[in-house]
XYZ file of C-alpha atoms in Angstrom:
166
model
C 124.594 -106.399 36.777
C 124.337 -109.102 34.402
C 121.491 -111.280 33.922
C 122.922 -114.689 35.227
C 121.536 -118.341 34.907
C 122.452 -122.012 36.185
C 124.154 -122.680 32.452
C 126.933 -119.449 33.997
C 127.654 -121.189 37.091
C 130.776 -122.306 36.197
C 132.251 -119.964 33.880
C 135.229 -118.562 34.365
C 135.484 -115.014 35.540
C 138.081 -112.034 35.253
C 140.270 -110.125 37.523
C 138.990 -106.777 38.968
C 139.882 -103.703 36.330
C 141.420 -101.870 39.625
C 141.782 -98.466 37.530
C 138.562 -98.625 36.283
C 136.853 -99.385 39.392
C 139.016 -96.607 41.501
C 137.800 -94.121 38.756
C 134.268 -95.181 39.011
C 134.077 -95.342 42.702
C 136.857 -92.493 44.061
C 133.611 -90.667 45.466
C 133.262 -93.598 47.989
C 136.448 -94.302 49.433
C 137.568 -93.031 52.429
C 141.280 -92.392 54.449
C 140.422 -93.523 58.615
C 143.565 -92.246 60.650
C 141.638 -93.439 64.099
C 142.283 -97.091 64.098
C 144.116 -98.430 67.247
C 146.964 -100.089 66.258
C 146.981 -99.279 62.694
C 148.229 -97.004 59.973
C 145.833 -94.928 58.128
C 143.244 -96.987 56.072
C 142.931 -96.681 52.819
C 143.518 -99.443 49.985
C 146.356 -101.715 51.367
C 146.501 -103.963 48.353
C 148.572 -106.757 47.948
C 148.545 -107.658 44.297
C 149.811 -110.509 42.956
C 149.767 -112.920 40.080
C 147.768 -115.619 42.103
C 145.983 -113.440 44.833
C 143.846 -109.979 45.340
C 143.512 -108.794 48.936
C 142.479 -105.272 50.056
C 140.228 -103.527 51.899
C 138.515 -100.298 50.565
C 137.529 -98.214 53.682
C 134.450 -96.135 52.484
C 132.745 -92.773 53.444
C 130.829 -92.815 56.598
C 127.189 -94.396 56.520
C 124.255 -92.598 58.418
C 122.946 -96.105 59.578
C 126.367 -98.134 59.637
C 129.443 -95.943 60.437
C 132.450 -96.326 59.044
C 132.414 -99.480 56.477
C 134.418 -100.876 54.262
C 134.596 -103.417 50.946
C 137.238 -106.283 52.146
C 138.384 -107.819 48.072
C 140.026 -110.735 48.035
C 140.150 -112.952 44.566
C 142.443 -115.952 44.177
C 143.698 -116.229 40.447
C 145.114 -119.527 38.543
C 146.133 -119.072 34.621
C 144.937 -115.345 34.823
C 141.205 -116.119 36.022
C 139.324 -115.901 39.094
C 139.319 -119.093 40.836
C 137.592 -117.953 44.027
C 136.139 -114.621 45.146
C 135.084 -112.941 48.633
C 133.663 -109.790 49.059
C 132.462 -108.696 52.555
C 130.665 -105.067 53.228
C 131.494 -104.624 56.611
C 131.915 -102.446 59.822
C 135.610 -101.573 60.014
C 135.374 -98.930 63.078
C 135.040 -99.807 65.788
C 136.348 -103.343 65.368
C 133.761 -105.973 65.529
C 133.459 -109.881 65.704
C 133.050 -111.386 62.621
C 129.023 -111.388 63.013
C 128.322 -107.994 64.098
C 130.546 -106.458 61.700
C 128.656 -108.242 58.855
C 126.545 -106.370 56.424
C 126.207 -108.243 52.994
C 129.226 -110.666 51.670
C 129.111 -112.953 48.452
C 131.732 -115.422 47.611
C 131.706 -118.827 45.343
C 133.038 -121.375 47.604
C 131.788 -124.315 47.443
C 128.846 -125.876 49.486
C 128.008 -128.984 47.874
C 128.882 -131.764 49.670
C 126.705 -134.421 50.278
C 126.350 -133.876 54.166
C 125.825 -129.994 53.374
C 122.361 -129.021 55.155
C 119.168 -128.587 52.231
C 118.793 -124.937 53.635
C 122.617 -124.202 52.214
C 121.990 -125.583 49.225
C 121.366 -123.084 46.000
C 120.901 -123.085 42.638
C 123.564 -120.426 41.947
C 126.059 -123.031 43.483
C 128.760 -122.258 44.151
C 128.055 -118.348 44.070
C 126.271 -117.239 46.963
C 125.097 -113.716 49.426
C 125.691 -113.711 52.862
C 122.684 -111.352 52.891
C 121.385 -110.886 56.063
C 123.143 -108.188 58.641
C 124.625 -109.728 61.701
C 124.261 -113.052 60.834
C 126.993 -114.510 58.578
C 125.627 -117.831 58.758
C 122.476 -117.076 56.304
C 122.948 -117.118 52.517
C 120.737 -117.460 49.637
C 121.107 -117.927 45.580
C 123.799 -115.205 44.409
C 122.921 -114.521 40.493
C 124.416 -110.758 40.921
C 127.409 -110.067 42.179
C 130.333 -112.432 41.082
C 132.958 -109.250 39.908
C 134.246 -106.761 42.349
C 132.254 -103.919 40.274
C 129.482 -105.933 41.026
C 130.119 -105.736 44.613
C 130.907 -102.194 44.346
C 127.892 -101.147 42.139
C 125.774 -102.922 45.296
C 127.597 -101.171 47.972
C 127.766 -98.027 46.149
C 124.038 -97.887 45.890
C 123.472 -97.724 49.970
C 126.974 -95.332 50.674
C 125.760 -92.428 48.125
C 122.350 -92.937 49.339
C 122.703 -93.062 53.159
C 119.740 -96.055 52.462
C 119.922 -99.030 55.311
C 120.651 -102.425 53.366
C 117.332 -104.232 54.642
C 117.825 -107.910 52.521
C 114.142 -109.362 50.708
């Protein structure tokens, strides 16, 4: 991952490589037939010019079950305007808490009235970083890209590791 600082904040950022990151990550990804009320999962993208959305099911985890990598990038004159990416349970379906494992995004939080302990220097990037508790976040300088996100996630899958946050 790059080596970020407050002067990057603000730069624009590019769309996922898809083909490059299917290639790099194919030993991940996973097909789930057993979700109630739902086709087989496996990447149901919807691509277009101004919006990413899919979620990447992923190989079973020893500590988490079945997870997955839920993309979604919004795009204006071919850049990323905003970004999401959420690790999370995907079987058995969860609320939005216990589901949680790690998420990053680069919405803004700076309003006046926003609370000191929301407030980060990577503004607006920032890590939902604490399991089971959405509601946490601290400085993101990491992941920004979806092979960011996927070269954190990928770490803990092909390991079997538990994500335990510093």
């Amino acid at each position: 991952m790059e080596n970020r600082t407050y002067t990057d904040v603000h730069k624009l950022l590019l769309p996922a490589d898809l083909p490059s990151i299917l290639e790099e990550y194919k030993d991940i990804f996973e097909n789930y037939g057993d979700i109630y009320g739902k086709d087989k999962v496996y990447p149901r993208m919807k691509l277009t010019s101004n919006l990413l959305s899919v979620l990447f099911p992923l190989i079973e985890h020893p500590v988490y079950g079945k997870t997955g990598l839920l993309a979604i990038e919004k795009y204006k004159d071919e850049k990323v305007t905003k970004y999401m990416y959420h690790w999370k349970i995907i079987i058995p379906k969860k609320g939005k808490h216990k589901q949680h494992i790690s998420a990053w995004g680069n919405d803004p939080h700076d309003a006046k009235n926003t609370p000191p302990e929301l407030q980060f220097k990577s503004e607006p990037h920032h890590h939902h970083h604490i399991p089971g508790d959405w509601n946490k976040r601290q400085d993101n300088w990491d992941v920004w890209t979806l092979d960011d996100a996927f070269r954190f996630v990928a770490h803990f899958i092909r390991n079997g590791e538990e994500y335990k946050p510093d």
